[in-house]
Amino acid sequence: MIGSKIPRYVLVILGLGIAVAAVMLSWFYGLYTWLTAEIASTSPAQHEALVGTSFRWIAGGSLLALVVGLGIIVLIVRRQSDRIHDLRIQAEKLRDADFGEPLLQTQADALGRLAGVFNDMRDRLKNTTISRDYVDRILSGMNEAIIVTSTDGTIKRINRATAILLGFEENELLGTSINDIVDKTKSDTLIEDAVSGVPRETFFASKFGESVPVSYTCSVVDGESIESSDRIYAAQNITERRRAEQRIRYLARIDALTKVPNRMQFQHLLQRAIARARRANQPLCLFYIDVDHFKEINDTFGHLAGDATLETVAERLNAALPDHSVIGRLAGDEFAVVVTGLGPGGKGRSETDKLARSLLDRLADPFFVQGHEVFMTASMGIAYYPKDAPNVIDLIRNADAALYSSKKAGGNVFAYYAPQMNEAAVERLMTKSKLKRAFERDELLVHYQPKYNIETGEVFGAEALVRWELPERGLILPSDFIPIAEDSNLIIEIGEWVLDKVCEDFRVWQRSASSPGRVSVNLSLKQLRQPNFTNRIGAIMRSHEVSPTSLELEITESTMMENPERTIKLLDQLYALGLHLAIDDFGTGYSSLSALQQFPISTLKIDKSFVRDVASDPDDATIVGTIVQMGHNLKLDVVAEGVENEDQLNFLQQLDCTYVQGLLFGEPMSSDNYLELLLAQADGTDSYRALFG
Ligand code: C2E
Ligand code: MG
Ligand code: MG
């Protein structure tokens, strides 16, 4: 090592000094002897002896000088080659990323400067290697699959998670195109993908031919221009989430007991059948079926027998109906069937007669439940599209009116719809005009259902729920009149009135209680579709001096997905005002958090139909668990609605759900009672806190 031989140098210099002194001495002594021979020799013999001595000293000194000179040359050459050797070793070490010790720089000559450059290089390489290794460790520690590509999509780098996700080794993917790992049967190429931080979804194809659904973002290497820079794809496997979403969607559309579409899905399918029939200019027939005296079966043989009866109905209808018919369970013991191509004219009517009779006969066959022979009959109402009604709602309603008439005839018969049967529709009309009058007469009220923090049992706010107080009938719940209001523009007026009332109540609470919490208000699609909606809401809140951050708007999934692009813009405006936004009744609609991720939402409300059996039905427990988990992953607050007993509460506590609301904590209450609750809570005298343990 250059310079590590300092003692040797000292020795060398010392040796050199001694050698030079010895040479000088011998030359001086030779010269002195020669001068003595010339000047002071007394005899030729003495002269000769002195000259001989002088010559030997001078020759010896010269020889010594020669030897020392040669020695110095050898030393210098050896030393330089040692330094060059050291430089080479250092270069080899740097090549192998061995950063050991720096070279010692003892001299300022060319080799010394070269050593300086090497040291510099070593320091820089060491730093970059340390940060590169650190980045490598970060990348391989990440759970997300990271794929770096050039602008044209050529894969330049992947991390360990990518290799695990796709089953490929890194070297199998490097140099290939990112499009080679996209499952082209299910998704488009990724190369044209605009760079954006918004998560999107696609399918990757693994080495083993599996299609892997992923959620990914695409960004560019920092500080470079989008056109020319490398892209970073960060992807996450969302198989589990998809599965959960599918399961939720299935359960939300299919009746769990009979495995036929539920009311919502049936209406949807009927809507599609009507659209097809309209295009093909064909009729369509709707059978509305209701089991006669179902309550008696339930009461006599128990609920299990009741369930078995309903399953039997669905099975028998399935077996007896022509292909492509659609069956749905609309409620309790009510089923409906759509048969396409069957009309009221020509042979159609006699075919309908035949089918209706054969269905009723088939249903009337006795069957056994737990050793008991059960006799069941059913009644049926029939209506045709387009003769009896042009749309889903009216067609179902008219078939229902016909069913009512066959029930009145004693059951086990069918009846065709006739306009005079439709007393129910008249009743509905009456209710609409009654509702309008009630609204004008100020007969609507707002009640509040508190939401509790599941951890502390503190009231976190409330949901405003509208009620209609009919003098002769008492309180009417929204499910009985909101649909009627939604049929007309009355819902817009009612909605604004509710918000106004909530703001008014909020100000009253604020005067007495330090924090009334966050109050949520339900919105319907028609309200959201109003032009100027944001301004109108803003104006109401301003007029009461209520901060938008104190309020939350609840919107159902189906409302959001009705026109997503438009809704996103609108919700962005509302969010910008400071309002909180919640998805209501999650699970009963589209049920895709991936799709809902685009909306500026902060709260997810799990529909009460899933909460009902959460402590007893493993399917519901899984669904609720998955929704809570997905909600947390997306940093949303999760509210479970419809908590009625402590088992449900305990279960939700284990799941780490954020808030709960439900009848376990009492009926929705008046504004005054809500204020009392807030005050009791502030005093520590509220009665529900104990439930939270
Ligand atoms: P929602 O927004 O899902 O409201 C929750 C409903 O669940 C309320 O019914 C509430 O009373 C009920 N509920 C609460 N806890 C329990 C429980 O433990 N068990 C059961 N079985 N039910 C519980 P409500 O008040 O009948 O409201 C029904 C729906 O009407 C609401 O559903 C909401 O969609 C709509 N609605 C209510 N008020 C308004 C309003 O002001 N405007 C609009 N557009 N819709 C409203
Ligand atoms: Mg709600
Ligand atoms: Mg709800």
Short mmCIF file of N, CA and C in Angstrom, two decimals, residues 579-667:
data_model
loop_
_atom_site.label_atom_id
_atom_site.label_comp_id
_atom_site.label_asym_id
_atom_site.label_seq_id
_atom_site.Cartn_x
_atom_site.Cartn_y
_atom_site.Cartn_z
N LEU A 579 -68.86 19.90 3.30
CA LEU A 579 -69.82 18.86 3.74
C LEU A 579 -69.15 17.49 3.77
N HIS A 580 -69.60 16.64 4.71
CA HIS A 580 -69.16 15.25 4.69
C HIS A 580 -70.14 14.47 3.84
N LEU A 581 -69.63 13.41 3.20
CA LEU A 581 -70.52 12.62 2.36
C LEU A 581 -70.46 11.16 2.78
N ALA A 582 -71.64 10.52 2.80
CA ALA A 582 -71.69 9.11 3.23
C ALA A 582 -72.42 8.28 2.17
N ILE A 583 -71.99 7.03 2.02
CA ILE A 583 -72.74 6.10 1.18
C ILE A 583 -73.72 5.40 2.09
N ASP A 584 -75.00 5.48 1.74
CA ASP A 584 -76.03 4.87 2.57
C ASP A 584 -76.36 3.47 2.04
N ASP A 585 -76.83 2.63 2.92
CA ASP A 585 -77.32 1.30 2.56
C ASP A 585 -76.30 0.53 1.74
N PHE A 586 -75.02 0.61 2.12
CA PHE A 586 -73.99 -0.08 1.34
C PHE A 586 -74.24 -1.58 1.35
N GLY A 587 -74.11 -2.19 0.19
CA GLY A 587 -74.34 -3.63 0.08
C GLY A 587 -75.60 -3.93 -0.70
N THR A 588 -76.52 -2.96 -0.77
CA THR A 588 -77.77 -3.27 -1.45
C THR A 588 -77.76 -2.81 -2.90
N GLY A 589 -76.70 -2.15 -3.31
CA GLY A 589 -76.69 -1.64 -4.68
C GLY A 589 -75.53 -2.20 -5.45
N TYR A 590 -74.71 -1.32 -5.94
CA TYR A 590 -73.61 -1.71 -6.81
C TYR A 590 -72.53 -2.47 -6.04
N SER A 591 -72.37 -2.09 -4.76
CA SER A 591 -71.46 -2.79 -3.85
C SER A 591 -70.04 -2.88 -4.33
N SER A 592 -69.58 -1.90 -5.06
CA SER A 592 -68.18 -1.94 -5.46
C SER A 592 -67.48 -0.72 -4.87
N LEU A 593 -66.65 -1.00 -3.86
CA LEU A 593 -65.91 0.11 -3.28
C LEU A 593 -64.91 0.63 -4.29
N SER A 594 -64.46 -0.27 -5.17
CA SER A 594 -63.49 0.16 -6.16
C SER A 594 -64.10 1.26 -7.00
N ALA A 595 -65.38 1.06 -7.38
CA ALA A 595 -66.02 2.09 -8.20
C ALA A 595 -66.29 3.33 -7.36
N LEU A 596 -66.63 3.11 -6.09
CA LEU A 596 -67.00 4.26 -5.27
C LEU A 596 -65.80 5.08 -4.81
N GLN A 597 -64.59 4.47 -4.96
CA GLN A 597 -63.37 5.15 -4.56
C GLN A 597 -63.20 6.50 -5.23
N GLN A 598 -63.80 6.64 -6.41
CA GLN A 598 -63.62 7.89 -7.13
C GLN A 598 -64.39 9.03 -6.48
N PHE A 599 -65.36 8.71 -5.62
CA PHE A 599 -66.17 9.76 -5.03
C PHE A 599 -65.53 10.25 -3.73
N PRO A 600 -65.70 11.54 -3.43
CA PRO A 600 -65.05 12.08 -2.23
C PRO A 600 -65.83 11.74 -0.96
N ILE A 601 -65.84 10.46 -0.61
CA ILE A 601 -66.70 10.00 0.47
C ILE A 601 -65.90 9.79 1.75
N SER A 602 -66.50 10.07 2.90
CA SER A 602 -65.75 9.82 4.13
C SER A 602 -66.41 8.77 5.02
N THR A 603 -67.64 8.41 4.71
CA THR A 603 -68.33 7.45 5.58
C THR A 603 -69.07 6.40 4.76
N LEU A 604 -69.06 5.19 5.33
CA LEU A 604 -69.72 4.07 4.68
C LEU A 604 -70.74 3.52 5.67
N LYS A 605 -72.01 3.46 5.24
CA LYS A 605 -73.03 2.92 6.15
C LYS A 605 -73.46 1.54 5.68
N ILE A 606 -73.22 0.56 6.52
CA ILE A 606 -73.57 -0.82 6.14
C ILE A 606 -75.07 -0.99 6.31
N ASP A 607 -75.71 -1.50 5.29
CA ASP A 607 -77.16 -1.63 5.34
C ASP A 607 -77.60 -2.56 6.47
N LYS A 608 -78.76 -2.21 7.03
CA LYS A 608 -79.21 -2.96 8.20
C LYS A 608 -79.54 -4.41 7.88
N SER A 609 -79.82 -4.73 6.60
CA SER A 609 -80.15 -6.11 6.27
C SER A 609 -78.96 -7.04 6.53
N PHE A 610 -77.73 -6.51 6.45
CA PHE A 610 -76.56 -7.34 6.74
C PHE A 610 -76.27 -7.40 8.24
N VAL A 611 -76.65 -6.29 8.93
CA VAL A 611 -76.36 -6.22 10.36
C VAL A 611 -77.31 -7.13 11.13
N ARG A 612 -78.52 -7.30 10.58
CA ARG A 612 -79.56 -8.03 11.31
C ARG A 612 -79.05 -9.39 11.81
N ASP A 613 -78.43 -10.17 10.91
CA ASP A 613 -78.03 -11.52 11.32
C ASP A 613 -76.52 -11.65 11.51
N VAL A 614 -75.87 -10.52 11.73
CA VAL A 614 -74.41 -10.56 11.74
C VAL A 614 -73.86 -11.49 12.82
N ALA A 615 -74.59 -11.61 13.93
CA ALA A 615 -74.06 -12.43 15.02
C ALA A 615 -74.45 -13.89 14.87
N SER A 616 -75.35 -14.20 13.92
CA SER A 616 -75.80 -15.60 13.82
C SER A 616 -75.54 -16.21 12.45
N ASP A 617 -75.42 -15.39 11.42
CA ASP A 617 -75.26 -15.95 10.07
C ASP A 617 -73.83 -15.71 9.59
N PRO A 618 -73.07 -16.81 9.41
CA PRO A 618 -71.66 -16.64 9.03
C PRO A 618 -71.48 -15.84 7.73
N ASP A 619 -72.43 -15.99 6.78
CA ASP A 619 -72.33 -15.24 5.52
C ASP A 619 -72.37 -13.74 5.79
N ASP A 620 -73.36 -13.34 6.59
CA ASP A 620 -73.49 -11.92 6.90
C ASP A 620 -72.30 -11.42 7.70
N ALA A 621 -71.81 -12.30 8.61
CA ALA A 621 -70.64 -11.91 9.40
C ALA A 621 -69.46 -11.64 8.48
N THR A 622 -69.27 -12.52 7.48
CA THR A 622 -68.15 -12.33 6.55
C THR A 622 -68.34 -11.04 5.76
N ILE A 623 -69.57 -10.83 5.29
CA ILE A 623 -69.81 -9.63 4.48
C ILE A 623 -69.52 -8.37 5.29
N VAL A 624 -70.08 -8.33 6.50
CA VAL A 624 -69.89 -7.12 7.32
C VAL A 624 -68.41 -6.95 7.62
N GLY A 625 -67.74 -8.08 7.97
CA GLY A 625 -66.30 -8.02 8.25
C GLY A 625 -65.55 -7.46 7.06
N THR A 626 -65.90 -7.96 5.87
CA THR A 626 -65.19 -7.51 4.66
C THR A 626 -65.46 -6.04 4.40
N ILE A 627 -66.71 -5.63 4.58
CA ILE A 627 -67.02 -4.21 4.32
C ILE A 627 -66.24 -3.32 5.30
N VAL A 628 -66.22 -3.73 6.58
CA VAL A 628 -65.49 -2.91 7.56
C VAL A 628 -64.01 -2.82 7.17
N GLN A 629 -63.46 -3.98 6.80
CA GLN A 629 -62.05 -4.03 6.42
C GLN A 629 -61.78 -3.14 5.20
N MET A 630 -62.63 -3.29 4.19
CA MET A 630 -62.45 -2.48 2.97
C MET A 630 -62.57 -1.00 3.31
N GLY A 631 -63.55 -0.70 4.18
CA GLY A 631 -63.75 0.70 4.58
C GLY A 631 -62.50 1.25 5.25
N HIS A 632 -61.92 0.46 6.17
CA HIS A 632 -60.71 0.93 6.85
C HIS A 632 -59.57 1.13 5.86
N ASN A 633 -59.44 0.18 4.95
CA ASN A 633 -58.36 0.29 3.96
C ASN A 633 -58.48 1.59 3.17
N LEU A 634 -59.70 2.00 2.92
CA LEU A 634 -59.90 3.22 2.14
C LEU A 634 -60.04 4.45 3.05
N LYS A 635 -59.71 4.25 4.33
CA LYS A 635 -59.72 5.35 5.31
C LYS A 635 -61.12 5.96 5.45
N LEU A 636 -62.13 5.11 5.44
CA LEU A 636 -63.50 5.61 5.62
C LEU A 636 -63.97 5.26 7.03
N ASP A 637 -64.84 6.13 7.58
CA ASP A 637 -65.52 5.76 8.81
C ASP A 637 -66.60 4.76 8.42
N VAL A 638 -66.81 3.76 9.26
CA VAL A 638 -67.84 2.78 8.92
C VAL A 638 -68.94 2.81 9.99
N VAL A 639 -70.18 3.02 9.55
CA VAL A 639 -71.31 3.03 10.47
C VAL A 639 -72.15 1.79 10.20
N ALA A 640 -72.48 1.04 11.25
CA ALA A 640 -73.40 -0.08 11.07
C ALA A 640 -74.80 0.39 11.47
N GLU A 641 -75.74 0.24 10.54
CA GLU A 641 -77.12 0.66 10.80
C GLU A 641 -77.92 -0.51 11.37
N GLY A 642 -78.99 -0.19 12.05
CA GLY A 642 -79.96 -1.22 12.43
C GLY A 642 -79.46 -2.16 13.51
N VAL A 643 -78.66 -1.64 14.47
CA VAL A 643 -78.20 -2.49 15.57
C VAL A 643 -79.33 -2.61 16.58
N GLU A 644 -79.81 -3.84 16.76
CA GLU A 644 -80.99 -4.02 17.61
C GLU A 644 -80.70 -4.76 18.90
N ASN A 645 -79.58 -5.49 18.95
CA ASN A 645 -79.31 -6.21 20.21
C ASN A 645 -77.82 -6.22 20.52
N GLU A 646 -77.54 -6.69 21.75
CA GLU A 646 -76.16 -6.59 22.23
C GLU A 646 -75.22 -7.56 21.51
N ASP A 647 -75.80 -8.68 21.02
CA ASP A 647 -74.95 -9.63 20.29
C ASP A 647 -74.36 -8.94 19.06
N GLN A 648 -75.25 -8.21 18.37
CA GLN A 648 -74.78 -7.50 17.18
C GLN A 648 -73.72 -6.47 17.57
N LEU A 649 -74.00 -5.74 18.66
CA LEU A 649 -73.07 -4.69 19.09
C LEU A 649 -71.71 -5.30 19.43
N ASN A 650 -71.74 -6.42 20.18
CA ASN A 650 -70.47 -7.05 20.57
C ASN A 650 -69.70 -7.51 19.34
N PHE A 651 -70.42 -8.08 18.41
CA PHE A 651 -69.76 -8.56 17.20
C PHE A 651 -69.10 -7.39 16.45
N LEU A 652 -69.86 -6.30 16.33
CA LEU A 652 -69.34 -5.14 15.60
C LEU A 652 -68.14 -4.52 16.32
N GLN A 653 -68.17 -4.64 17.67
CA GLN A 653 -67.03 -4.11 18.44
C GLN A 653 -65.77 -4.89 18.11
N GLN A 654 -65.92 -6.21 17.97
CA GLN A 654 -64.75 -7.02 17.63
C GLN A 654 -64.22 -6.67 16.24
N LEU A 655 -65.13 -6.30 15.36
CA LEU A 655 -64.72 -5.99 13.98
C LEU A 655 -64.09 -4.61 13.88
N ASP A 656 -64.18 -3.83 14.99
CA ASP A 656 -63.60 -2.50 14.94
C ASP A 656 -64.34 -1.57 13.97
N CYS A 657 -65.65 -1.74 13.94
CA CYS A 657 -66.49 -0.83 13.16
C CYS A 657 -66.46 0.52 13.90
N THR A 658 -66.58 1.65 13.20
CA THR A 658 -66.37 2.93 13.88
C THR A 658 -67.58 3.41 14.68
N TYR A 659 -68.77 3.38 14.05
CA TYR A 659 -69.97 3.90 14.71
C TYR A 659 -71.14 2.93 14.53
N VAL A 660 -72.10 3.04 15.46
CA VAL A 660 -73.30 2.22 15.35
C VAL A 660 -74.53 3.09 15.54
N GLN A 661 -75.63 2.68 14.90
CA GLN A 661 -76.91 3.32 15.19
C GLN A 661 -77.97 2.25 15.11
N GLY A 662 -79.05 2.41 15.86
CA GLY A 662 -80.08 1.39 15.78
C GLY A 662 -81.02 1.43 16.97
N LEU A 663 -82.01 0.54 16.92
CA LEU A 663 -83.07 0.56 17.92
C LEU A 663 -82.60 0.09 19.29
N LEU A 664 -81.42 -0.56 19.35
CA LEU A 664 -80.87 -0.94 20.65
C LEU A 664 -80.77 0.28 21.56
N PHE A 665 -80.59 1.45 20.98
CA PHE A 665 -80.44 2.68 21.77
C PHE A 665 -81.72 3.51 21.73
N GLY A 666 -82.83 2.86 21.41
CA GLY A 666 -84.12 3.56 21.42
C GLY A 666 -84.57 3.97 20.03
N GLU A 667 -85.83 4.38 19.97
CA GLU A 667 -86.42 4.83 18.69
C GLU A 667 -85.79 6.16 18.29
#
